[in-house]
mmCIF file of C-alpha atoms and ligand atoms in Angstrom:
data_model
loop_
_atom_site.group_PDB
_atom_site.id
_atom_site.type_symbol
_atom_site.label_atom_id
_atom_site.label_comp_id
_atom_site.label_asym_id
_atom_site.label_seq_id
_atom_site.Cartn_x
_atom_site.Cartn_y
_atom_site.Cartn_z
ATOM 1 C CA MET A 1 -23.379 20.766 14.749
ATOM 2 C CA LYS A 2 -22.004 17.344 13.552
ATOM 3 C CA LYS A 3 -18.895 18.364 16.578
ATOM 4 C CA THR A 4 -21.586 18.911 19.072
ATOM 5 C CA ILE A 5 -23.027 15.188 18.095
ATOM 6 C CA LEU A 6 -19.937 13.478 18.324
ATOM 7 C CA LEU A 7 -18.665 14.897 21.430
ATOM 8 C CA LEU A 8 -21.479 13.942 23.213
ATOM 9 C CA SER A 9 -21.378 10.237 21.322
ATOM 10 C CA VAL A 10 -18.251 9.925 23.232
ATOM 11 C CA ILE A 11 -19.608 10.906 26.430
ATOM 12 C CA PHE A 12 -22.462 8.773 26.603
ATOM 13 C CA PHE A 13 -21.570 5.747 24.690
ATOM 14 C CA PRO A 14 -19.252 3.294 24.614
ATOM 15 C CA ILE A 15 -16.955 4.093 21.436
ATOM 16 C CA ASN A 16 -16.971 0.529 20.068
ATOM 17 C CA SER A 17 -19.885 0.045 18.680
ATOM 18 C CA PHE A 18 -21.259 3.667 17.997
ATOM 19 C CA ALA A 19 -17.426 4.677 15.782
ATOM 20 C CA GLN A 20 -18.046 1.506 12.900
ATOM 21 C CA GLU A 21 -21.788 2.303 12.191
ATOM 22 C CA THR A 22 -21.663 6.137 12.049
ATOM 23 C CA THR A 23 -17.942 7.031 10.121
ATOM 24 C CA GLN A 24 -16.503 6.864 6.744
ATOM 25 C CA PRO A 25 -15.591 3.489 5.384
ATOM 26 C CA ASN A 26 -12.460 1.692 5.844
ATOM 27 C CA ILE A 27 -9.988 2.291 3.326
ATOM 28 C CA ILE A 28 -7.663 -0.145 2.495
ATOM 29 C CA LEU A 29 -5.407 0.226 -1.008
ATOM 30 C CA MET A 30 -3.552 -2.535 -2.285
ATOM 31 C CA ILE A 31 -0.336 -1.407 -4.878
ATOM 32 C CA GLY A 32 1.218 -4.303 -6.425
ATOM 33 C CA ASP A 33 4.150 -3.082 -7.880
ATOM 34 C CA GLY A 34 4.602 -3.375 -11.332
ATOM 35 C CA LEU A 35 1.601 -5.888 -11.594
ATOM 36 C CA GLY A 36 -0.225 -5.767 -14.909
ATOM 37 C CA LEU A 37 -2.844 -7.622 -16.434
ATOM 38 C CA THR A 38 -0.697 -10.292 -17.836
ATOM 39 C CA GLN A 39 1.297 -10.424 -14.469
ATOM 40 C CA ILE A 40 -2.754 -11.038 -13.063
ATOM 41 C CA THR A 41 -3.387 -13.385 -15.975
ATOM 42 C CA ALA A 42 -0.382 -15.537 -15.567
ATOM 43 C CA GLY A 43 -0.769 -16.126 -11.793
ATOM 44 C CA MET A 44 -4.320 -16.828 -12.063
ATOM 45 C CA TYR A 45 -3.823 -19.537 -14.635
ATOM 46 C CA SER A 46 -1.035 -21.163 -12.955
ATOM 47 C CA ASN A 47 -3.206 -21.195 -9.535
ATOM 48 C CA GLY A 48 -5.552 -23.728 -11.397
ATOM 49 C CA ASN A 49 -7.564 -20.715 -13.277
ATOM 50 C CA LYS A 50 -8.256 -18.655 -9.952
ATOM 51 C CA THR A 51 -7.326 -15.672 -8.367
ATOM 52 C CA ALA A 52 -9.034 -13.367 -5.378
ATOM 53 C CA LEU A 53 -9.500 -10.678 -7.856
ATOM 54 C CA GLU A 54 -12.343 -12.645 -9.349
ATOM 55 C CA ASP A 55 -14.574 -11.733 -6.077
ATOM 56 C CA PHE A 56 -14.385 -7.822 -6.623
ATOM 57 C CA THR A 57 -17.378 -5.890 -8.249
ATOM 58 C CA SER A 58 -16.073 -3.428 -9.790
ATOM 59 C CA ILE A 59 -12.957 -2.895 -12.129
ATOM 60 C CA GLY A 60 -11.717 0.390 -14.059
ATOM 61 C CA LEU A 61 -8.264 1.396 -15.953
ATOM 62 C CA SER A 62 -5.903 3.330 -14.583
ATOM 63 C CA LYS A 63 -3.605 5.737 -16.978
ATOM 64 C CA THR A 64 0.272 5.612 -15.229
ATOM 65 C CA HIS A 65 2.318 7.827 -17.578
ATOM 66 C CA SER A 66 4.046 10.446 -15.390
ATOM 67 C CA HIS A 67 4.146 14.326 -16.054
ATOM 68 C CA ASN A 68 7.186 14.065 -17.739
ATOM 69 C CA ASN A 69 7.321 10.315 -19.637
ATOM 70 C CA LEU A 70 4.785 8.251 -20.728
ATOM 71 C CA VAL A 71 6.631 5.562 -19.110
ATOM 72 C CA THR A 72 6.159 6.391 -15.354
ATOM 73 C CA ASP A 73 8.473 5.399 -12.372
ATOM 74 C CA SER A 74 7.176 4.248 -8.980
ATOM 75 C CA ALA A 75 8.136 7.646 -7.565
ATOM 76 C CA ALA A 76 5.455 9.600 -9.524
ATOM 77 C CA SER A 77 2.864 6.823 -9.910
ATOM 78 C CA GLY A 78 3.119 6.687 -5.809
ATOM 79 C CA THR A 79 2.531 10.107 -5.764
ATOM 80 C CA ALA A 80 -0.411 10.697 -8.408
ATOM 81 C CA MET A 81 -2.425 7.786 -6.518
ATOM 82 C CA ALA A 82 -1.440 8.901 -2.733
ATOM 83 C CA SER A 83 -1.996 12.557 -3.516
ATOM 84 C CA GLY A 84 -3.558 13.116 -7.318
ATOM 85 C CA VAL A 85 -0.763 14.650 -9.047
ATOM 86 C CA LYS A 86 1.111 14.040 -11.789
ATOM 87 C CA THR A 87 4.493 14.540 -11.428
ATOM 88 C CA LEU A 88 8.316 13.871 -12.231
ATOM 89 C CA ASN A 89 9.365 10.501 -12.525
ATOM 90 C CA GLY A 90 11.638 9.955 -9.527
ATOM 91 C CA VAL A 91 9.891 12.864 -6.948
ATOM 92 C CA ILE A 92 7.998 12.125 -4.359
ATOM 93 C CA GLY A 93 5.291 14.125 -2.773
ATOM 94 C CA ILE A 94 5.891 17.264 -4.635
ATOM 95 C CA ASN A 95 4.567 18.966 -8.080
ATOM 96 C CA THR A 96 5.452 20.090 -10.737
ATOM 97 C CA LYS A 97 5.722 23.416 -9.063
ATOM 98 C CA ASN A 98 7.919 22.416 -6.685
ATOM 99 C CA GLN A 99 5.063 22.603 -3.779
ATOM 100 C CA MET A 100 4.524 19.908 -1.144
ATOM 101 C CA VAL A 101 1.333 17.891 -1.842
ATOM 102 C CA LYS A 102 -0.692 16.139 0.891
ATOM 103 C CA SER A 103 -1.258 12.210 0.855
ATOM 104 C CA ILE A 104 -4.392 10.370 1.408
ATOM 105 C CA LEU A 105 -3.006 8.890 4.251
ATOM 106 C CA GLU A 106 -1.980 12.469 5.825
ATOM 107 C CA ILE A 107 -5.965 14.065 4.622
ATOM 108 C CA SER A 108 -7.601 10.918 6.544
ATOM 109 C CA LYS A 109 -5.826 11.299 9.703
ATOM 110 C CA GLU A 110 -6.777 14.776 10.128
ATOM 111 C CA LYS A 111 -10.232 12.984 9.338
ATOM 112 C CA GLY A 112 -9.858 11.159 12.494
ATOM 113 C CA TYR A 113 -8.861 7.736 10.416
ATOM 114 C CA GLN A 114 -6.287 5.719 11.779
ATOM 115 C CA THR A 115 -3.105 4.601 9.729
ATOM 116 C CA GLY A 116 -1.120 1.718 8.395
ATOM 117 C CA LEU A 117 1.569 1.100 5.911
ATOM 118 C CA ILE A 118 2.799 -2.636 4.842
ATOM 119 C CA ALA A 119 5.169 -3.115 1.849
ATOM 120 C CA THR A 120 7.454 -5.887 1.262
ATOM 121 C CA SER A 121 10.432 -3.384 0.212
ATOM 122 C CA SER A 122 11.904 -1.645 2.788
ATOM 123 C CA ILE A 123 9.463 1.287 4.166
ATOM 124 C CA VAL A 124 11.241 4.424 2.674
ATOM 125 C CA HIS A 125 10.851 2.550 -0.648
ATOM 126 C CA ALA A 126 9.107 4.890 -3.266
ATOM 127 C CA THR A 127 5.879 3.208 -3.149
ATOM 128 C CA PRO A 128 5.066 3.673 0.685
ATOM 129 C CA ALA A 129 6.863 6.566 0.730
ATOM 130 C CA SER A 130 4.588 8.361 -1.648
ATOM 131 C CA PHE A 131 2.042 8.157 1.466
ATOM 132 C CA TYR A 132 4.316 10.116 3.683
ATOM 133 C CA ALA A 133 7.131 11.801 2.285
ATOM 134 C CA ASN A 134 8.363 14.947 0.130
ATOM 135 C CA VAL A 135 11.450 14.539 -1.391
ATOM 136 C CA LEU A 136 12.700 15.505 -4.751
ATOM 137 C CA SER A 137 14.611 12.108 -5.015
ATOM 138 C CA ARG A 138 12.914 8.742 -4.366
ATOM 139 C CA ARG A 139 16.899 7.696 -3.046
ATOM 140 C CA GLU A 140 17.488 10.553 -0.620
ATOM 141 C CA TYR A 141 16.159 7.089 1.849
ATOM 142 C CA GLN A 142 17.925 9.172 4.937
ATOM 143 C CA LYS A 143 15.473 11.925 4.385
ATOM 144 C CA ILE A 144 12.686 10.024 3.520
ATOM 145 C CA ALA A 145 13.420 7.979 7.040
ATOM 146 C CA LEU A 146 13.698 10.990 8.861
ATOM 147 C CA GLN A 147 9.929 12.079 7.189
ATOM 148 C CA MET A 148 8.803 8.726 8.622
ATOM 149 C CA SER A 149 9.826 9.069 11.986
ATOM 150 C CA GLU A 150 7.949 12.000 12.219
ATOM 151 C CA SER A 151 4.833 10.970 10.020
ATOM 152 C CA VAL A 152 1.201 10.299 11.066
ATOM 153 C CA VAL A 153 1.215 6.615 10.358
ATOM 154 C CA ASP A 154 0.098 4.275 13.246
ATOM 155 C CA TYR A 155 1.556 0.810 12.072
ATOM 156 C CA PHE A 156 3.919 -0.062 9.984
ATOM 157 C CA ILE A 157 5.478 -3.162 8.661
ATOM 158 C CA GLY A 158 8.706 -3.157 6.138
ATOM 159 C CA GLY A 159 12.209 -3.427 5.864
ATOM 160 C CA GLY A 160 15.062 -0.866 5.950
ATOM 161 C CA GLN A 161 16.060 -0.052 9.509
ATOM 162 C CA LYS A 162 19.389 0.650 8.347
ATOM 163 C CA HIS A 163 17.692 4.164 6.860
ATOM 164 C CA PHE A 164 16.912 5.035 10.837
ATOM 165 C CA THR A 165 20.036 4.003 12.705
ATOM 166 C CA LYS A 166 23.330 3.739 10.364
ATOM 167 C CA ARG A 167 22.883 7.736 9.463
ATOM 168 C CA ASN A 168 25.226 10.589 8.018
ATOM 169 C CA ASP A 169 24.025 12.665 10.299
ATOM 170 C CA LYS A 170 24.435 10.098 13.514
ATOM 171 C CA ARG A 171 21.044 10.494 14.670
ATOM 172 C CA ASN A 172 19.333 7.384 15.848
ATOM 173 C CA LEU A 173 15.529 7.899 14.715
ATOM 174 C CA LEU A 174 14.966 4.643 16.612
ATOM 175 C CA GLN A 175 15.355 6.222 19.552
ATOM 176 C CA GLU A 176 13.453 9.510 18.475
ATOM 177 C CA MET A 177 10.563 7.435 17.680
ATOM 178 C CA GLU A 178 9.461 7.976 21.403
ATOM 179 C CA ASP A 179 5.520 7.518 20.397
ATOM 180 C CA TYR A 180 6.575 4.463 18.485
ATOM 181 C CA ASP A 181 6.805 0.782 20.031
ATOM 182 C CA ILE A 182 9.222 -0.553 17.283
ATOM 183 C CA VAL A 183 8.962 -4.426 17.598
ATOM 184 C CA SER A 184 11.403 -7.074 16.303
ATOM 185 C CA SER A 185 8.602 -9.762 15.848
ATOM 186 C CA LEU A 186 5.195 -10.058 14.207
ATOM 187 C CA SER A 187 3.894 -11.656 17.808
ATOM 188 C CA LYS A 188 5.340 -8.963 19.680
ATOM 189 C CA PHE A 189 3.565 -6.443 17.054
ATOM 190 C CA ASP A 190 -0.098 -8.404 17.907
ATOM 191 C CA LYS A 191 0.915 -7.917 21.600
ATOM 192 C CA SER A 192 1.875 -4.280 21.921
ATOM 193 C CA GLN A 193 -0.774 -2.144 23.435
ATOM 194 C CA ALA A 194 1.134 0.836 22.248
ATOM 195 C CA SER A 195 -0.896 3.292 20.100
ATOM 196 C CA LYS A 196 1.776 2.860 17.538
ATOM 197 C CA ILE A 197 3.818 0.455 16.457
ATOM 198 C CA GLY A 198 6.630 -0.545 13.757
ATOM 199 C CA LEU A 199 8.108 -3.192 12.537
ATOM 200 C CA PHE A 200 11.284 -3.676 10.353
ATOM 201 C CA THR A 201 11.261 -6.909 8.847
ATOM 202 C CA ASN A 202 14.876 -6.251 7.572
ATOM 203 C CA ARG A 203 17.623 -4.116 8.316
ATOM 204 C CA ASP A 204 17.654 -3.516 4.290
ATOM 205 C CA GLU A 205 15.518 -4.693 1.651
ATOM 206 C CA PRO A 206 13.614 -7.703 2.081
ATOM 207 C CA THR A 207 14.312 -10.935 0.899
ATOM 208 C CA ARG A 208 12.485 -12.641 -1.883
ATOM 209 C CA ILE A 209 9.541 -14.561 -0.931
ATOM 210 C CA SER A 210 10.482 -18.070 -2.066
ATOM 211 C CA ASP A 211 13.559 -17.505 -0.021
ATOM 212 C CA GLY A 212 11.097 -18.510 2.651
ATOM 213 C CA THR A 213 12.661 -16.378 5.692
ATOM 214 C CA ARG A 214 10.273 -13.261 4.997
ATOM 215 C CA ILE A 215 6.849 -12.891 6.593
ATOM 216 C CA PRO A 216 4.486 -13.671 4.356
ATOM 217 C CA LEU A 217 2.217 -10.684 3.465
ATOM 218 C CA LYS A 218 -1.187 -11.776 4.443
ATOM 219 C CA ASP A 219 0.534 -12.566 8.030
ATOM 220 C CA ALA A 220 1.506 -8.880 8.120
ATOM 221 C CA VAL A 221 -1.689 -7.836 7.232
ATOM 222 C CA THR A 222 -3.710 -10.085 9.775
ATOM 223 C CA SER A 223 -1.717 -8.080 12.677
ATOM 224 C CA VAL A 224 -2.014 -4.924 11.553
ATOM 225 C CA LEU A 225 -5.839 -5.041 10.416
ATOM 226 C CA ASN A 226 -5.768 -7.069 14.162
ATOM 227 C CA GLN A 227 -4.368 -3.576 15.972
ATOM 228 C CA LEU A 228 -6.560 -1.233 13.809
ATOM 229 C CA ASP A 229 -9.640 -3.089 15.019
ATOM 230 C CA GLN A 230 -8.898 -2.556 18.366
ATOM 231 C CA ASP A 231 -8.995 1.346 17.933
ATOM 232 C CA LYS A 232 -12.473 1.179 16.708
ATOM 233 C CA LYS A 233 -11.517 4.049 14.439
ATOM 234 C CA PRO A 234 -11.921 3.956 10.591
ATOM 235 C CA PHE A 235 -8.733 3.189 9.062
ATOM 236 C CA PHE A 236 -6.998 3.710 5.532
ATOM 237 C CA LEU A 237 -3.811 1.040 4.992
ATOM 238 C CA MET A 238 -1.833 0.573 2.063
ATOM 239 C CA VAL A 239 -0.200 -2.476 1.871
ATOM 240 C CA GLU A 240 2.433 -2.700 -1.467
ATOM 241 C CA GLY A 241 3.175 -6.249 -2.870
ATOM 242 C CA SER A 242 6.538 -4.465 -3.725
ATOM 243 C CA GLN A 243 8.936 -6.973 -5.278
ATOM 244 C CA ILE A 244 6.317 -8.243 -8.381
ATOM 245 C CA ASP A 245 8.327 -5.029 -9.971
ATOM 246 C CA TRP A 246 11.892 -6.984 -9.069
ATOM 247 C CA GLY A 247 10.582 -9.636 -10.677
ATOM 248 C CA GLY A 248 10.177 -7.640 -13.775
ATOM 249 C CA HIS A 249 13.307 -6.197 -13.536
ATOM 250 C CA ALA A 250 14.686 -9.219 -13.075
ATOM 251 C CA ASN A 251 12.542 -10.919 -16.311
ATOM 252 C CA GLU A 252 12.271 -13.949 -14.186
ATOM 253 C CA MET A 253 8.610 -15.185 -14.231
ATOM 254 C CA SER A 254 9.565 -17.562 -11.253
ATOM 255 C CA TYR A 255 9.960 -14.548 -9.142
ATOM 256 C CA VAL A 256 7.172 -12.745 -10.223
ATOM 257 C CA MET A 257 4.870 -15.283 -9.545
ATOM 258 C CA SER A 258 5.478 -16.616 -5.999
ATOM 259 C CA GLU A 259 5.127 -12.587 -5.583
ATOM 260 C CA PHE A 260 2.307 -12.242 -7.073
ATOM 261 C CA ASN A 261 1.021 -15.735 -4.694
ATOM 262 C CA ASP A 262 2.223 -13.484 -1.861
ATOM 263 C CA PHE A 263 0.105 -10.732 -2.770
ATOM 264 C CA ASN A 264 -2.899 -12.563 -4.092
ATOM 265 C CA ASP A 265 -2.881 -14.534 -0.869
ATOM 266 C CA ALA A 266 -2.923 -10.874 0.951
ATOM 267 C CA ILE A 267 -6.190 -10.294 -1.216
ATOM 268 C CA GLN A 268 -8.173 -12.989 0.205
ATOM 269 C CA THR A 269 -6.919 -12.292 3.803
ATOM 270 C CA VAL A 270 -8.302 -8.739 3.246
ATOM 271 C CA LEU A 271 -11.549 -9.875 1.245
ATOM 272 C CA ASP A 272 -12.290 -12.011 4.257
ATOM 273 C CA TYR A 273 -11.749 -9.206 6.800
ATOM 274 C CA THR A 274 -14.628 -7.291 4.681
ATOM 275 C CA LYS A 275 -17.250 -10.218 5.496
ATOM 276 C CA SER A 276 -17.314 -9.346 9.258
ATOM 277 C CA HIS A 277 -16.442 -5.553 8.288
ATOM 278 C CA PRO A 278 -18.505 -4.466 5.391
ATOM 279 C CA ASN A 279 -17.755 -0.953 5.750
ATOM 280 C CA THR A 280 -14.268 -1.246 4.416
ATOM 281 C CA LEU A 281 -13.604 -0.486 0.478
ATOM 282 C CA VAL A 282 -10.644 -2.454 -0.951
ATOM 283 C CA ILE A 283 -8.910 -1.272 -3.684
ATOM 284 C CA VAL A 284 -6.386 -3.478 -6.032
ATOM 285 C CA THR A 285 -4.359 -1.657 -8.366
ATOM 286 C CA ALA A 286 -0.735 -1.304 -9.469
ATOM 287 C CA ASP A 287 1.852 1.156 -10.219
ATOM 288 C CA HIS A 288 2.290 0.679 -13.390
ATOM 289 C CA GLU A 289 3.626 -2.523 -15.459
ATOM 290 C CA THR A 290 6.988 -4.227 -15.361
ATOM 291 C CA GLY A 291 8.561 -6.343 -18.198
ATOM 292 C CA GLY A 292 6.866 -6.011 -20.747
ATOM 293 C CA LEU A 293 5.047 -9.291 -20.057
ATOM 294 C CA ALA A 294 3.308 -11.270 -22.844
ATOM 295 C CA ILE A 295 1.891 -15.048 -22.195
ATOM 296 C CA THR A 296 2.809 -16.595 -25.792
ATOM 297 C CA LYS A 297 2.629 -20.369 -25.118
ATOM 298 C CA GLY A 298 0.911 -22.534 -22.888
ATOM 299 C CA LYS A 299 -1.097 -25.773 -22.062
ATOM 300 C CA ILE A 300 -4.666 -25.941 -21.400
ATOM 301 C CA LYS A 301 -3.798 -29.044 -19.189
ATOM 302 C CA ASN A 302 -3.103 -27.485 -16.028
ATOM 303 C CA PHE A 303 -2.975 -24.213 -17.188
ATOM 304 C CA GLN A 304 0.277 -24.193 -17.579
ATOM 305 C CA VAL A 305 1.547 -20.403 -19.036
ATOM 306 C CA GLU A 306 4.862 -19.836 -20.899
ATOM 307 C CA ALA A 307 5.877 -16.120 -21.115
ATOM 308 C CA THR A 308 8.099 -13.600 -22.205
ATOM 309 C CA PHE A 309 9.487 -9.876 -21.137
ATOM 310 C CA SER A 310 10.176 -7.659 -23.544
ATOM 311 C CA THR A 311 11.853 -5.077 -21.439
ATOM 312 C CA ILE A 312 13.882 -4.759 -18.221
ATOM 313 C CA GLY A 313 11.866 -1.643 -17.663
ATOM 314 C CA HIS A 314 8.655 -0.672 -16.861
ATOM 315 C CA THR A 315 5.910 -0.449 -19.760
ATOM 316 C CA ALA A 316 3.182 2.660 -20.291
ATOM 317 C CA THR A 317 0.123 0.269 -20.222
ATOM 318 C CA MET A 318 -2.430 0.660 -18.609
ATOM 319 C CA VAL A 319 -3.283 -1.175 -15.288
ATOM 320 C CA PRO A 320 -6.748 -2.535 -13.912
ATOM 321 C CA VAL A 321 -8.270 -1.463 -10.672
ATOM 322 C CA PHE A 322 -9.891 -3.587 -8.722
ATOM 323 C CA THR A 323 -12.567 -2.428 -6.042
ATOM 324 C CA LYS A 324 -15.466 -3.726 -3.698
ATOM 325 C CA GLY A 325 -17.198 -2.426 -0.468
ATOM 326 C CA PRO A 326 -19.076 0.886 -0.321
ATOM 327 C CA SER A 327 -18.504 2.958 -3.086
ATOM 328 C CA ALA A 328 -16.889 0.428 -5.285
ATOM 329 C CA GLU A 329 -18.400 1.853 -8.143
ATOM 330 C CA ILE A 330 -16.933 4.964 -8.245
ATOM 331 C CA PHE A 331 -13.841 3.239 -10.092
ATOM 332 C CA SER A 332 -15.549 1.869 -12.785
ATOM 333 C CA GLY A 333 -14.149 3.377 -16.059
ATOM 334 C CA ILE A 334 -10.943 4.909 -17.494
ATOM 335 C CA TYR A 335 -9.041 7.340 -16.094
ATOM 336 C CA ASP A 336 -5.561 8.824 -15.121
ATOM 337 C CA ASN A 337 -4.274 7.460 -11.628
ATOM 338 C CA THR A 338 -4.506 10.817 -10.075
ATOM 339 C CA SER A 339 -8.250 9.662 -9.810
ATOM 340 C CA ILE A 340 -7.859 7.247 -7.599
ATOM 341 C CA PHE A 341 -6.937 9.785 -5.177
ATOM 342 C CA ASN A 342 -9.731 12.002 -6.248
ATOM 343 C CA LYS A 343 -12.312 8.829 -5.246
ATOM 344 C CA MET A 344 -10.430 8.114 -1.983
ATOM 345 C CA LEU A 345 -10.822 11.818 -1.190
ATOM 346 C CA LYS A 346 -14.529 11.813 -2.209
ATOM 347 C CA VAL A 347 -15.319 8.501 0.007
ATOM 348 C CA VAL A 348 -13.118 9.981 3.699
ATOM 349 C CA ASN A 349 -14.953 13.287 2.739
ATOM 350 C CA GLN A 350 -18.422 11.765 3.022
HETATM 351 MG MG1 MG B 401 7.259 -0.119 -5.108
HETATM 352 ZN ZN1 ZN B 402 10.168 -1.089 -11.057
#
């Protein structure tokens, strides 16, 4: 019965006004890699005691442990959020019974969603890869790139072009990706009329934002949202602030803070988008905390923060989940990171 109605609507109504009002909400999942509560706190104070996260209406806490380790890595936690299973550290999109699992991006595609992925790392890095790849090791970049080239991702922006073009199998995946318009700049991304568009921001891993050459995450988000908007369909978009984690591993507070600011600006851009597109669920969370950061000193004047790291690795502390928009309230509480998938699935299935 539902199918008949939809079919009629396609025939008799212009799709645009109809689609947004009657279909499922858009979902924008924003993952700050290594973004613990202390990183948020430090970023907030350093920005004059303000963060875009204060506008969210529901807050939850996510338990990040993996199947085999209290301290997760980005592959296991990415898989947990993308596909709802706890797996081994290092594994992407495969459960502990060695079965491939579908991601929320792939499931939403089957439900008529458009899809997008944006990362400030390479697009084959563990976090974005969790949404389209199935590999036993996150280091299998060439295999991940091949799976990306055959994926249902409509729009992507990230680094890592070399994994598509400089390969042991001598294939040039960019030539094989005939359904994609692979562009070389954000302005070309904006002008493209193709149904699938990709932009590589770097041959390898993108530089840090403080170098001044990287595309600000908010600009990448704006361009992808503009393309998604033209499709007049609901969409699933994952946006990763990838290098907050790298700043944590380096125990460099200025690196963490500049990457947090880049991510925070992107959150503000997404919130601005939802003002004109209220049928959009926004989820901001982290895969884990990195660095065991603690604010141990500071000055109330200018909200100056002094922080120390306790490890160069990840920690097992719970991470916050901020939500706003339709069904935001189902994300309040304390739950496993796999529940983020289950809750998003509920939204997609409604
Ligand atoms: Mg990551
Ligand atoms: Zn890490």
